[in-house]
Amino acid sequence: MSDMIRSSLITIFLLNLVVVSACSDGDSDATTSLPACADPTDCRLWEAGQVAGVRVGLAGEYPEGRRREIVIAEGNIHENHALSWASIWPERDRWAFEDADRRYAFIEENGMLQVGFHFAWEQVLGDDLPDWVQQVTDPEELRALLRERAQTIFERYPDLDRINVVNEPLTTFGTTGEIEKNYFYRVLGPDYVAELFAIVDAVAPPTTELVLNENFIEYFPSKADALVRLVAELVDAGVPIDSVGFQTHLMLTEYFNREPDWDLYQRTMEQVAALGVDVWISELDNPVDPARKDRFAYQAENYRRAVESCLSVPNCTDILIYGVEDEDRYWGPFPYDDPAPLLFDKAFAPKPAYFAVRDALLAGRP
């Protein structure tokens, strides 16, 4: 064998090692049962995410059947929505752990990073508070309930990696950039966000990240500015906030006659990250009008832009798609009868959006 041929073969071998390593080596939270993607076109999303240095997952209803297979195959981050107040503590004298236990075990058994949704959420368009909680009007009584809730969660689920402490504290449509005067605001006062972080931090393991989760940042500059101000105030006050989740529900185009502002979205991520706080995409989906002729190409472009925005920010750590196939949509038929918001169609075939996400991840960070 000539020296030239031997040299060429060695070079090819080393290049293959680099590709395999990039797609298969990652942190200990990654699912490791799948083969390395020596061929990038065979990469699962979590493997492609390792190329870009982010974790990727598909969340939604408790996965069973084909949905379960896809969740395990494609992701290394998942959410436990059964930790919501209405799910786990539906009545004052009754806790309900069955669903949360089942989800917790599924996520742990498959080596995924586990995110708890949500510790506190009450908003004009939705919440997860049972009626009995909202009947409590005494601040000290509510504080006692919040401490009991936090203590119970972390005693039972000590390996929870991340929890959304406060979900959607700002006004939903962001035209004024104000804190939503929700139930917690009315009972505990305008500093309730900082107070809830302190309550959770008092009992959470030091390895659990404490998250503030917000929506529609990509549509409203006033809301984006308000989020940066709120996080800056929390950081300046020494509040133990570790990361901010950008929900990224891309559904307001027809209703507000505007497209997602990707420059605003990325800039806001950068501004939050500059405060020393991690950022991540926490609930990504994109319902699209069935009447739109370029429906799935448009959807794929939006998914691509969201992923590329995250990858442009070094402190962006994770991307969580909010569902698996189009039947598994969080919003039901809203805002269209057939919103088709996710990466897989109803027959579990990958859509153009799936390949847009995977290819953006394989391209890596800029």
XYZ file of C-alpha atoms in Angstrom:
366
model
C 0.000 0.000 0.000
C 1.455 3.356 -0.997
C 2.042 6.057 1.578
C -0.442 8.325 -0.256
C -3.254 5.723 -0.119
C -2.464 4.883 3.513
C -2.569 8.600 4.387
C -5.904 9.066 2.607
C -7.475 6.090 4.391
C -6.305 7.352 7.772
C -7.740 10.794 7.025
C -11.138 9.315 6.075
C -11.134 7.152 9.211
C -10.403 10.123 11.466
C -13.078 12.263 9.805
C -15.631 9.504 10.397
C -14.621 9.368 14.043
C -15.224 13.107 14.349
C -18.729 12.826 12.841
C -19.666 9.862 15.042
C -18.343 11.585 18.150
C -20.209 14.811 17.388
C -23.508 12.986 17.014
C -23.171 10.457 19.832
C -21.103 11.933 22.673
C -22.928 14.189 25.079
C -23.822 14.783 28.704
C -25.028 11.966 30.942
C -28.660 13.021 30.527
C -28.724 12.004 26.870
C -30.549 8.892 25.713
C -27.758 6.463 24.750
C -29.626 3.459 23.334
C -29.576 4.672 19.724
C -26.734 4.147 17.245
C -24.426 7.057 16.479
C -25.432 9.023 13.397
C -22.359 8.584 11.237
C -24.679 9.530 8.385
C -26.157 12.939 9.364
C -29.344 12.181 7.444
C -30.035 9.404 9.977
C -29.579 11.607 13.055
C -32.341 11.718 15.617
C -33.145 15.169 16.953
C -31.298 14.612 20.235
C -28.207 13.504 18.326
C -28.394 16.524 16.035
C -28.810 18.641 19.159
C -25.518 17.360 20.489
C -23.799 18.757 17.409
C -25.221 22.168 18.354
C -24.741 21.744 22.111
C -28.451 21.764 23.046
C -30.877 19.174 24.378
C -34.015 18.573 22.320
C -37.302 16.914 23.206
C -40.936 16.354 22.297
C -43.480 16.913 25.066
C -47.246 16.592 25.351
C -49.740 14.036 26.616
C -48.334 10.998 28.397
C -46.770 9.103 25.486
C -48.038 5.660 24.586
C -47.766 3.459 21.495
C -46.045 5.026 18.505
C -45.986 8.390 20.250
C -43.955 6.876 23.069
C -41.469 5.369 20.639
C -40.902 8.734 18.978
C -40.502 10.610 22.261
C -37.830 8.140 23.386
C -36.098 7.971 20.021
C -35.967 11.693 19.311
C -35.481 13.456 22.644
C -33.379 13.828 25.778
C -35.552 16.417 27.552
C -39.225 16.031 28.536
C -41.786 17.789 30.724
C -43.887 16.548 33.619
C -47.095 18.579 33.318
C -48.756 16.512 36.035
C -46.909 18.593 38.638
C -49.392 21.393 37.953
C -51.449 22.348 40.981
C -54.781 21.085 39.641
C -53.229 17.730 38.715
C -51.297 16.942 41.852
C -53.356 18.701 44.574
C -56.909 18.921 43.202
C -58.622 19.181 46.602
C -57.361 20.666 49.818
C -57.442 17.357 51.651
C -56.370 15.152 48.726
C -53.121 14.779 46.826
C -53.112 12.858 43.535
C -49.672 11.505 42.613
C -50.523 8.774 40.107
C -50.082 10.757 36.885
C -47.057 12.671 38.145
C -45.438 9.434 39.381
C -46.013 7.764 36.020
C -44.521 10.641 34.054
C -41.627 11.047 36.484
C -40.731 7.363 36.179
C -40.983 7.420 32.374
C -38.651 10.398 32.064
C -36.126 9.067 34.589
C -36.094 5.571 33.055
C -35.241 7.034 29.666
C -32.435 9.244 30.892
C -34.045 12.553 29.953
C -33.744 15.926 31.609
C -37.035 16.412 33.478
C -38.877 19.747 33.585
C -41.752 20.309 36.033
C -44.710 22.352 34.700
C -45.802 24.582 36.579
C -45.358 25.570 40.215
C -47.565 28.684 39.909
C -49.737 29.753 36.994
C -52.810 31.959 36.851
C -53.413 34.003 33.754
C -56.329 35.619 31.960
C -56.419 32.946 29.237
C -55.696 29.948 31.408
C -54.284 28.533 34.599
C -53.774 25.298 36.489
C -55.217 26.425 39.837
C -58.094 24.472 41.367
C -61.029 26.515 42.630
C -60.269 25.781 46.270
C -56.916 27.568 46.035
C -58.434 30.688 44.495
C -60.833 30.923 47.429
C -57.862 31.570 49.737
C -57.511 35.319 50.282
C -55.243 35.499 53.318
C -51.584 36.038 52.284
C -50.147 33.982 55.145
C -52.475 31.093 54.416
C -51.463 31.131 50.755
C -47.768 31.268 51.683
C -48.248 28.219 53.899
C -49.922 26.360 51.035
C -47.105 27.287 48.639
C -44.480 26.063 51.116
C -46.382 22.800 51.569
C -46.681 22.361 47.812
C -42.958 22.968 47.259
C -41.951 20.669 50.123
C -44.207 17.873 48.872
C -42.944 18.096 45.285
C -39.269 17.885 46.173
C -39.653 15.250 48.854
C -41.360 12.990 46.315
C -39.381 14.025 43.208
C -35.875 14.914 44.416
C -34.269 14.347 41.010
C -36.351 16.983 39.225
C -33.867 18.787 36.972
C -35.860 21.970 36.378
C -39.139 23.528 37.466
C -41.129 26.422 36.025
C -41.598 28.417 39.203
C -43.748 31.187 37.690
C -45.526 30.770 34.385
C -46.612 33.774 32.308
C -46.304 36.618 34.833
C -46.711 39.316 32.160
C -49.941 40.420 30.482
C -50.757 37.897 27.783
C -50.693 40.057 24.671
C -47.993 42.410 25.851
C -49.293 45.699 24.549
C -48.548 47.467 27.837
C -45.597 45.470 29.178
C -47.044 45.082 32.667
C -47.148 42.353 35.271
C -50.495 40.559 35.027
C -52.512 41.370 38.139
C -53.393 37.730 38.628
C -54.426 35.801 41.713
C -50.927 35.664 43.189
C -50.422 39.378 42.569
C -53.717 40.232 44.248
C -53.085 38.102 47.340
C -49.300 38.352 47.812
C -48.601 41.729 46.226
C -46.517 43.020 43.300
C -43.343 41.242 44.488
C -44.950 37.800 44.331
C -42.618 36.547 41.589
C -39.538 37.031 43.753
C -41.363 35.551 46.741
C -42.343 32.383 44.889
C -38.772 31.844 43.718
C -37.602 32.161 47.320
C -40.224 29.660 48.531
C -39.177 27.063 45.945
C -35.468 27.726 46.415
C -35.785 27.053 50.147
C -36.590 23.370 49.544
C -35.349 22.572 46.009
C -32.064 20.666 45.643
C -29.198 22.879 44.474
C -29.113 20.907 41.221
C -32.681 21.916 40.292
C -32.889 24.911 37.945
C -35.545 27.504 38.796
C -37.301 28.878 35.717
C -39.456 31.838 34.754
C -41.565 30.870 31.711
C -43.161 33.418 29.332
C -45.010 33.517 26.020
C -45.425 35.641 22.856
C -42.093 37.459 23.234
C -41.605 37.117 19.470
C -44.698 39.238 18.754
C -44.677 42.189 21.176
C -41.691 44.521 21.712
C -43.264 45.959 24.860
C -43.572 42.481 26.335
C -39.997 41.617 25.373
C -38.775 44.794 27.087
C -40.888 44.006 30.151
C -39.400 40.515 30.390
C -35.847 41.860 30.303
C -36.719 44.428 32.974
C -38.338 41.805 35.199
C -35.388 39.432 34.956
C -32.951 42.302 35.601
C -34.907 43.291 38.717
C -34.893 39.705 39.979
C -31.170 39.294 39.361
C -30.362 42.639 41.003
C -32.409 41.622 44.042
C -30.518 38.343 44.378
C -33.513 36.190 43.459
C -32.350 32.632 42.619
C -33.531 32.533 38.992
C -31.518 30.172 36.804
C -33.198 30.349 33.416
C -35.998 31.829 31.334
C -38.174 29.697 29.095
C -39.352 31.284 25.839
C -42.547 29.397 25.053
C -42.655 30.255 21.325
C -46.262 29.392 20.518
C -46.316 30.741 16.956
C -50.041 31.285 16.553
C -50.818 34.998 16.376
C -50.084 35.809 12.737
C -53.653 35.977 11.468
C -55.101 37.440 14.674
C -52.659 40.333 14.998
C -51.678 40.705 11.354
C -48.000 40.310 12.148
C -45.299 37.721 11.690
C -42.982 36.562 14.461
C -40.209 39.112 14.839
C -37.144 36.900 14.874
C -34.750 39.786 15.402
C -36.730 40.794 18.495
C -36.846 37.187 19.684
C -33.101 36.617 19.393
C -32.245 40.043 20.787
C -34.410 39.411 23.853
C -32.715 36.061 24.406
C -29.347 37.791 24.176
C -30.385 40.506 26.641
C -31.648 37.964 29.177
C -28.536 35.825 28.768
C -26.353 38.910 29.308
C -27.860 39.115 32.809
C -26.224 35.785 33.651
C -29.393 33.731 33.172
C -29.745 30.783 30.788
C -32.484 30.799 28.142
C -34.269 27.975 26.340
C -37.251 27.298 24.074
C -39.841 25.699 26.335
C -43.069 25.086 24.351
C -42.411 25.419 20.631
C -45.261 24.831 18.182
C -46.684 26.509 15.075
C -50.372 26.170 14.144
C -50.892 27.278 10.547
C -54.054 28.201 8.661
C -55.125 25.222 6.485
C -56.081 27.680 3.733
C -52.489 28.827 3.372
C -51.057 27.327 0.150
C -47.455 27.233 1.400
C -48.585 25.982 4.794
C -45.897 23.459 5.637
C -43.029 25.296 3.957
C -43.982 28.387 5.984
C -44.172 26.293 9.142
C -40.786 24.722 8.474
C -39.240 28.163 8.036
C -40.637 29.333 11.367
C -39.289 26.276 13.163
C -35.909 26.814 11.519
C -35.789 30.465 12.567
C -36.672 29.607 16.155
C -33.915 26.998 16.363
C -31.338 29.236 14.713
C -32.208 32.050 17.119
C -31.536 29.767 20.058
C -28.264 28.532 18.589
C -27.114 32.123 18.100
C -27.173 32.617 21.889
C -24.447 30.673 23.751
C -26.608 30.498 26.900
C -29.531 28.855 25.047
C -29.496 25.317 26.398
C -32.620 23.408 25.302
C -35.423 23.187 22.737
C -38.681 21.519 23.768
C -41.275 20.945 21.039
C -44.773 21.049 22.550
C -46.168 17.787 21.242
C -45.309 14.896 18.951
C -47.744 14.483 16.068
C -50.496 16.821 14.912
C -53.160 14.944 16.884
C -51.151 15.591 20.085
C -51.670 19.355 20.047
C -51.993 21.274 23.280
C -54.463 23.800 21.889
C -57.016 21.383 20.424
C -58.742 22.918 17.366
C -57.611 26.477 18.262
C -56.956 28.649 16.332
C -58.048 26.482 13.358
C -60.039 23.291 12.947
C -56.882 21.584 11.674
C -53.915 23.576 13.039
C -51.299 20.838 12.321
C -48.746 22.562 14.593
C -46.102 19.883 15.157
C -43.174 18.054 13.550
C -45.013 14.827 12.690
C -48.329 14.426 10.891
C -51.252 12.385 12.221
C -49.777 9.235 10.664
C -46.479 9.921 12.530
C -44.606 10.791 9.345
C -42.023 13.586 9.736
C -43.080 16.864 8.124
C -40.859 19.511 6.494
C -40.640 21.202 9.904
C -38.929 18.107 11.338
C -36.171 18.244 8.743
C -35.866 22.022 9.147
C -35.230 21.561 12.883
C -32.805 18.690 12.379
C -30.845 20.441 9.650
C -30.585 23.650 11.672
C -29.211 21.661 14.600
C -26.738 19.791 12.412
C -25.479 23.111 11.038
C -24.418 23.934 14.597
C -23.954 27.263 16.262
C -22.790 30.226 14.193
